[in-house]
PDB file of C-alpha atoms in Angstrom:
ATOM      1  CA  MET Y1144      -5.946   9.562 -45.845  1.00 44.00           C
ATOM      2  CA  LYS Y1145      -2.795   9.739 -43.714  1.00 43.00           C
ATOM      3  CA  ARG Y1146      -4.201  12.747 -41.886  1.00 41.00           C
ATOM      4  CA  LEU Y1147      -7.402  10.871 -41.162  1.00 32.00           C
ATOM      5  CA  ILE Y1148      -5.467   7.936 -39.704  1.00 34.00           C
ATOM      6  CA  LEU Y1149      -3.285  10.287 -37.650  1.00 33.00           C
ATOM      7  CA  LEU Y1150      -6.360  12.156 -36.428  1.00 28.00           C
ATOM      8  CA  SER Y1151      -7.974   8.837 -35.436  1.00 31.00           C
ATOM      9  CA  PHE Y1152      -4.942   7.905 -33.359  1.00 35.00           C
ATOM     10  CA  VAL Y1153      -4.901  11.312 -31.662  1.00 31.00           C
ATOM     11  CA  ILE Y1154      -8.609  11.053 -30.804  1.00 32.00           C
ATOM     12  CA  LEU Y1155      -8.114   7.522 -29.470  1.00 35.00           C
ATOM     13  CA  ALA Y1156      -5.180   8.643 -27.313  1.00 38.00           C
ATOM     14  CA  VAL Y1157      -7.076  11.634 -25.918  1.00 37.00           C
ATOM     15  CA  SER Y1158     -10.165   9.580 -25.133  1.00 39.00           C
ATOM     16  CA  SER Y1159      -8.014   6.919 -23.452  1.00 42.00           C
ATOM     17  CA  CYS Y1160      -6.350   9.529 -21.255  1.00 44.00           C
ATOM     18  CA  GLY Y1161      -9.777  10.843 -20.310  1.00 51.00           C
ATOM     19  CA  ASN Y1162     -10.824   7.358 -19.235  1.00 74.00           C
ATOM     20  CA  ASP Y1163      -7.601   7.032 -17.244  1.00 81.00           C
ATOM     21  CA  HIS Y1164      -8.388  10.316 -15.511  1.00 84.00           C
ATOM     22  CA  HIS Y1165     -11.862   9.022 -14.634  1.00 89.00           C
ATOM     23  CA  ILE Y1166     -10.314   5.834 -13.197  1.00 91.00           C
ATOM     24  CA  TYR Y1167      -7.872   7.890 -11.121  1.00 91.00           C
ATOM     25  CA  ARG Y1168     -10.751   9.933  -9.664  1.00 92.00           C
ATOM     26  CA  THR Y1169     -12.581   6.704  -8.841  1.00 90.00           C
ATOM     27  CA  LEU Y1170      -9.457   5.358  -7.134  1.00 93.00           C
ATOM     28  CA  LYS Y1171      -9.069   8.541  -5.091  1.00 92.00           C
ATOM     29  CA  ASP Y1172     -12.675   8.128  -3.993  1.00 91.00           C
ATOM     30  CA  ILE Y1173     -12.026   4.508  -2.985  1.00 92.00           C
ATOM     31  CA  GLY Y1174      -9.016   5.709  -0.988  1.00 91.00           C
ATOM     32  CA  THR Y1175     -11.315   7.793   1.202  1.00 91.00           C
ATOM     33  CA  TYR Y1176     -13.285   4.802   2.478  1.00 92.00           C
ATOM     34  CA  ILE Y1177     -10.980   1.794   2.117  1.00 92.00           C
ATOM     35  CA  SER Y1178      -9.923   1.844   5.784  1.00 88.00           C
ATOM     36  CA  ASP Y1179     -13.489   1.890   7.066  1.00 88.00           C
ATOM     37  CA  SER Y1180     -15.083  -0.293   4.371  1.00 90.00           C
ATOM     38  CA  PRO Y1181     -12.497  -2.636   2.860  1.00 90.00           C
ATOM     39  CA  ASP Y1182     -15.270  -4.964   1.663  1.00 91.00           C
ATOM     40  CA  SER Y1183     -16.819  -2.200  -0.422  1.00 90.00           C
ATOM     41  CA  ALA Y1184     -13.440  -1.230  -1.854  1.00 91.00           C
ATOM     42  CA  TYR Y1185     -12.640  -4.859  -2.608  1.00 92.00           C
ATOM     43  CA  ASN Y1186     -15.944  -5.221  -4.468  1.00 92.00           C
ATOM     44  CA  VAL Y1187     -15.276  -2.163  -6.654  1.00 91.00           C
ATOM     45  CA  LEU Y1188     -11.573  -2.598  -7.438  1.00 92.00           C
ATOM     46  CA  PRO Y1189     -11.763  -5.824  -9.485  1.00 91.00           C
ATOM     47  CA  GLY Y1190     -14.336  -4.105 -11.701  1.00 90.00           C
ATOM     48  CA  ILE Y1191     -11.730  -1.610 -12.873  1.00 90.00           C
ATOM     49  CA  ASP Y1192     -10.244  -2.699 -16.174  1.00 86.00           C
ATOM     50  CA  LYS Y1193      -6.462  -2.615 -15.732  1.00 84.00           C
ATOM     51  CA  LYS Y1194      -6.053  -2.571 -19.518  1.00 85.00           C
ATOM     52  CA  SER Y1195      -7.612   0.889 -19.596  1.00 86.00           C
ATOM     53  CA  ILE Y1196      -5.012   2.268 -17.177  1.00 90.00           C
ATOM     54  CA  PHE Y1197      -2.337   4.098 -19.151  1.00 89.00           C
ATOM     55  CA  ARG Y1198      -0.605   6.348 -16.638  1.00 94.00           C
ATOM     56  CA  VAL Y1199       1.908   4.979 -14.177  1.00 94.00           C
ATOM     57  CA  ARG Y1200       0.432   7.169 -11.445  1.00 94.00           C
ATOM     58  CA  THR Y1201      -2.984   5.565 -11.909  1.00 94.00           C
ATOM     59  CA  LEU Y1202      -1.506   2.065 -11.955  1.00 94.00           C
ATOM     60  CA  ALA Y1203       0.408   2.843  -8.744  1.00 95.00           C
ATOM     61  CA  LYS Y1204      -2.776   4.039  -7.032  1.00 95.00           C
ATOM     62  CA  TYR Y1205      -4.682   0.965  -8.197  1.00 95.00           C
ATOM     63  CA  SER Y1206      -1.879  -1.349  -7.041  1.00 95.00           C
ATOM     64  CA  LEU Y1207      -1.708   0.266  -3.632  1.00 96.00           C
ATOM     65  CA  LEU Y1208      -5.461   0.232  -3.055  1.00 95.00           C
ATOM     66  CA  MET Y1209      -5.846  -3.362  -4.229  1.00 95.00           C
ATOM     67  CA  SER Y1210      -2.995  -4.410  -1.900  1.00 96.00           C
ATOM     68  CA  ILE Y1211      -4.647  -2.623   1.010  1.00 95.00           C
ATOM     69  CA  ALA Y1212      -8.024  -4.202   0.240  1.00 95.00           C
ATOM     70  CA  LEU Y1213      -6.560  -7.698   0.007  1.00 95.00           C
ATOM     71  CA  ASP Y1214      -4.655  -7.285   3.267  1.00 95.00           C
ATOM     72  CA  LYS Y1215      -7.688  -5.922   5.099  1.00 93.00           C
ATOM     73  CA  LYS Y1216      -9.750  -8.859   3.796  1.00 93.00           C
ATOM     74  CA  TYR Y1217      -7.091 -11.239   5.221  1.00 93.00           C
ATOM     75  CA  ILE Y1218      -6.104 -12.489   1.787  1.00 93.00           C
ATOM     76  CA  ASP Y1219      -2.398 -13.225   2.004  1.00 94.00           C
ATOM     77  CA  VAL Y1220      -0.427 -12.183  -1.069  1.00 95.00           C
ATOM     78  CA  THR Y1221       3.064 -13.675  -1.318  1.00 95.00           C
ATOM     79  CA  GLU Y1222       4.209 -12.208  -4.656  1.00 95.00           C
ATOM     80  CA  ASP Y1223       5.067  -8.527  -4.925  1.00 94.00           C
ATOM     81  CA  THR Y1224       3.932  -8.130  -8.534  1.00 95.00           C
ATOM     82  CA  LEU Y1225       0.787  -6.284  -7.450  1.00 95.00           C
ATOM     83  CA  ILE Y1226       2.381  -3.809  -5.011  1.00 97.00           C
ATOM     84  CA  ARG Y1227       5.637  -3.243  -6.918  1.00 97.00           C
ATOM     85  CA  PRO Y1228       4.277  -0.528  -9.292  1.00 96.00           C
ATOM     86  CA  ALA Y1229       3.138   1.449  -6.238  1.00 97.00           C
ATOM     87  CA  VAL Y1230       6.503   1.118  -4.496  1.00 97.00           C
ATOM     88  CA  LEU Y1231       8.416   2.167  -7.622  1.00 96.00           C
ATOM     89  CA  TRP Y1232       6.143   5.170  -8.250  1.00 97.00           C
ATOM     90  CA  TYR Y1233       5.884   6.410  -4.673  1.00 97.00           C
ATOM     91  CA  GLU Y1234       9.619   6.134  -4.042  1.00 95.00           C
ATOM     92  CA  ARG Y1235       9.965   9.234  -6.207  1.00 95.00           C
ATOM     93  CA  HIS Y1236       6.468  10.739  -6.326  1.00 95.00           C
ATOM     94  CA  GLY Y1237       3.498  11.290  -4.087  1.00 89.00           C
ATOM     95  CA  SER Y1238       3.207  12.126  -0.440  1.00 94.00           C
ATOM     96  CA  ASP Y1239       5.015  10.617   2.517  1.00 95.00           C
ATOM     97  CA  LYS Y1240       1.766   8.892   3.449  1.00 96.00           C
ATOM     98  CA  ASP Y1241       1.531   7.224   0.024  1.00 96.00           C
ATOM     99  CA  ARG Y1242       5.184   6.188   0.304  1.00 97.00           C
ATOM    100  CA  MET Y1243       4.593   4.841   3.822  1.00 97.00           C
ATOM    101  CA  LEU Y1244       1.595   2.797   2.699  1.00 97.00           C
ATOM    102  CA  ALA Y1245       3.441   1.382  -0.310  1.00 98.00           C
ATOM    103  CA  TYR Y1246       6.406   0.332   1.837  1.00 98.00           C
ATOM    104  CA  TYR Y1247       4.182  -1.056   4.583  1.00 98.00           C
ATOM    105  CA  TYR Y1248       2.114  -3.235   2.264  1.00 98.00           C
ATOM    106  CA  HIS Y1249       5.270  -4.300   0.453  1.00 98.00           C
ATOM    107  CA  GLY Y1250       6.530  -5.440   3.851  1.00 98.00           C
ATOM    108  CA  ARG Y1251       3.277  -7.320   4.438  1.00 98.00           C
ATOM    109  CA  VAL Y1252       3.772  -9.202   1.171  1.00 98.00           C
ATOM    110  CA  TYR Y1253       7.306 -10.170   2.187  1.00 98.00           C
ATOM    111  CA  GLN Y1254       6.068 -11.139   5.642  1.00 98.00           C
ATOM    112  CA  ASN Y1255       3.405 -13.391   4.094  1.00 97.00           C
ATOM    113  CA  ALA Y1256       6.093 -14.954   1.900  1.00 97.00           C
ATOM    114  CA  GLU Y1257       8.253 -15.489   5.007  1.00 97.00           C
ATOM    115  CA  ASP Y1258      11.045 -13.370   3.512  1.00 97.00           C
ATOM    116  CA  TYR Y1259      11.680 -11.711   6.845  1.00 97.00           C
ATOM    117  CA  ASN Y1260      14.848  -9.805   5.890  1.00 97.00           C
ATOM    118  CA  GLN Y1261      13.084  -8.000   3.039  1.00 98.00           C
ATOM    119  CA  ALA Y1262      10.020  -7.452   5.229  1.00 98.00           C
ATOM    120  CA  ILE Y1263      12.110  -5.722   7.907  1.00 97.00           C
ATOM    121  CA  ILE Y1264      13.719  -3.514   5.250  1.00 97.00           C
ATOM    122  CA  ALA Y1265      10.305  -2.532   3.849  1.00 98.00           C
ATOM    123  CA  PHE Y1266       8.895  -1.926   7.335  1.00 98.00           C
ATOM    124  CA  SER Y1267      11.938   0.210   8.222  1.00 97.00           C
ATOM    125  CA  ASN Y1268      11.344   2.335   5.113  1.00 97.00           C
ATOM    126  CA  ALA Y1269       7.683   2.653   6.067  1.00 98.00           C
ATOM    127  CA  GLU Y1270       8.694   3.614   9.608  1.00 98.00           C
ATOM    128  CA  GLN Y1271      10.778   6.543   8.341  1.00 97.00           C
ATOM    129  CA  CYS Y1272       7.865   7.880   6.303  1.00 97.00           C
ATOM    130  CA  ALA Y1273       5.361   7.303   9.118  1.00 97.00           C
ATOM    131  CA  LYS Y1274       7.536   9.343  11.470  1.00 97.00           C
ATOM    132  CA  ILE Y1275       7.696  12.191   8.948  1.00 96.00           C
ATOM    133  CA  CYS Y1276       3.913  12.313   8.540  1.00 95.00           C
ATOM    134  CA  GLU Y1277       3.389  11.538  12.250  1.00 95.00           C
ATOM    135  CA  ASP Y1278       0.996   8.649  11.644  1.00 95.00           C
ATOM    136  CA  ASP Y1279       0.784   6.936  15.033  1.00 96.00           C
ATOM    137  CA  PHE Y1280      -1.636   4.258  13.841  1.00 96.00           C
ATOM    138  CA  TYR Y1281       0.646   3.026  11.067  1.00 97.00           C
ATOM    139  CA  LEU Y1282       3.660   3.244  13.350  1.00 97.00           C
ATOM    140  CA  GLY Y1283       1.758   0.830  15.581  1.00 97.00           C
ATOM    141  CA  MET Y1284       1.035  -1.409  12.585  1.00 97.00           C
ATOM    142  CA  ILE Y1285       4.659  -1.308  11.438  1.00 98.00           C
ATOM    143  CA  TYR Y1286       5.990  -2.138  14.891  1.00 98.00           C
ATOM    144  CA  ARG Y1287       3.439  -4.920  15.286  1.00 97.00           C
ATOM    145  CA  GLY Y1288       4.648  -6.412  11.995  1.00 97.00           C
ATOM    146  CA  MET Y1289       8.250  -6.177  13.131  1.00 98.00           C
ATOM    147  CA  SER Y1290       7.350  -7.771  16.456  1.00 97.00           C
ATOM    148  CA  GLU Y1291       5.669 -10.683  14.669  1.00 97.00           C
ATOM    149  CA  ILE Y1292       8.718 -11.204  12.473  1.00 98.00           C
ATOM    150  CA  TYR Y1293      11.083 -11.236  15.424  1.00 97.00           C
ATOM    151  CA  ASN Y1294       8.772 -13.721  17.124  1.00 97.00           C
ATOM    152  CA  MET Y1295       8.966 -15.996  14.083  1.00 96.00           C
ATOM    153  CA  THR Y1296      12.769 -15.754  14.069  1.00 95.00           C
ATOM    154  CA  TYR Y1297      13.037 -16.422  17.829  1.00 96.00           C
ATOM    155  CA  ASN Y1298      14.558 -13.031  18.606  1.00 96.00           C
ATOM    156  CA  HIS Y1299      12.407 -12.383  21.648  1.00 96.00           C
ATOM    157  CA  ILE Y1300      14.307  -9.333  22.879  1.00 97.00           C
ATOM    158  CA  GLU Y1301      13.555  -7.454  19.636  1.00 97.00           C
ATOM    159  CA  GLU Y1302      10.038  -8.908  19.597  1.00 97.00           C
ATOM    160  CA  LEU Y1303       9.300  -7.446  23.031  1.00 97.00           C
ATOM    161  CA  LYS Y1304      10.865  -4.094  22.111  1.00 97.00           C
ATOM    162  CA  TYR Y1305       8.654  -3.701  19.035  1.00 97.00           C
ATOM    163  CA  ALA Y1306       5.570  -5.089  20.779  1.00 96.00           C
ATOM    164  CA  LYS Y1307       5.907  -2.358  23.413  1.00 97.00           C
ATOM    165  CA  GLN Y1308       6.352   0.309  20.743  1.00 97.00           C
ATOM    166  CA  SER Y1309       3.339  -1.020  18.860  1.00 97.00           C
ATOM    167  CA  TYR Y1310       1.232  -0.960  22.021  1.00 96.00           C
ATOM    168  CA  ASN Y1311       2.271   2.610  22.826  1.00 96.00           C
ATOM    169  CA  TYR Y1312       1.577   3.935  19.315  1.00 97.00           C
ATOM    170  CA  PHE Y1313      -1.837   2.278  19.139  1.00 96.00           C
ATOM    171  CA  PHE Y1314      -2.769   4.057  22.361  1.00 95.00           C
ATOM    172  CA  LYS Y1315      -1.401   7.355  21.018  1.00 96.00           C
ATOM    173  CA  ALA Y1316      -3.586   6.850  17.937  1.00 95.00           C
ATOM    174  CA  ASN Y1317      -6.574   6.138  20.180  1.00 94.00           C
ATOM    175  CA  LYS Y1318      -6.865   2.606  18.749  1.00 91.00           C
ATOM    176  CA  PRO Y1319      -6.188   0.452  21.830  1.00 85.00           C
ATOM    177  CA  TYR Y1320      -8.129  -2.505  20.430  1.00 87.00           C
ATOM    178  CA  HIS Y1321      -5.378  -2.957  17.791  1.00 86.00           C
ATOM    179  CA  SER Y1322      -2.789  -3.539  20.492  1.00 76.00           C
TER     180      SER Y1322
END
């Protein structure tokens, strides 16, 4: 009887991990089109049952993608409970691009909450990662965020400095309409 119960738990654990693996593959797929079709990503992501996510890596990916989708849909999030698992995971794991995205969207949350000191710290962390992976578009986004913060805090010298950098990086990324 004890063996049967133990075997049941093992089967349940293995099948749960398999489901988690399927969710992770779905999230990776969403990551390929979220920039071009945030509406589609936003429609799929809420359908994923967070209770069936068991691995921290999968939760981090879900948190990051949901944060991206919300930001691209102009839904302002002011609490970092959604993005925090991604920041904590990608600080130590993942690629520089994943780390950059986690820091950037963490900065966006702080910016929405008008916690400008924490936003600048998050954007500065994102900037370091963006320079490593040479992502000119996100450098433009980061500098635009910093420029907006300095505008809100009436530091117009820093605002102009970052606005110029943002403008230059958007042109380097061949995205002049973002400037």
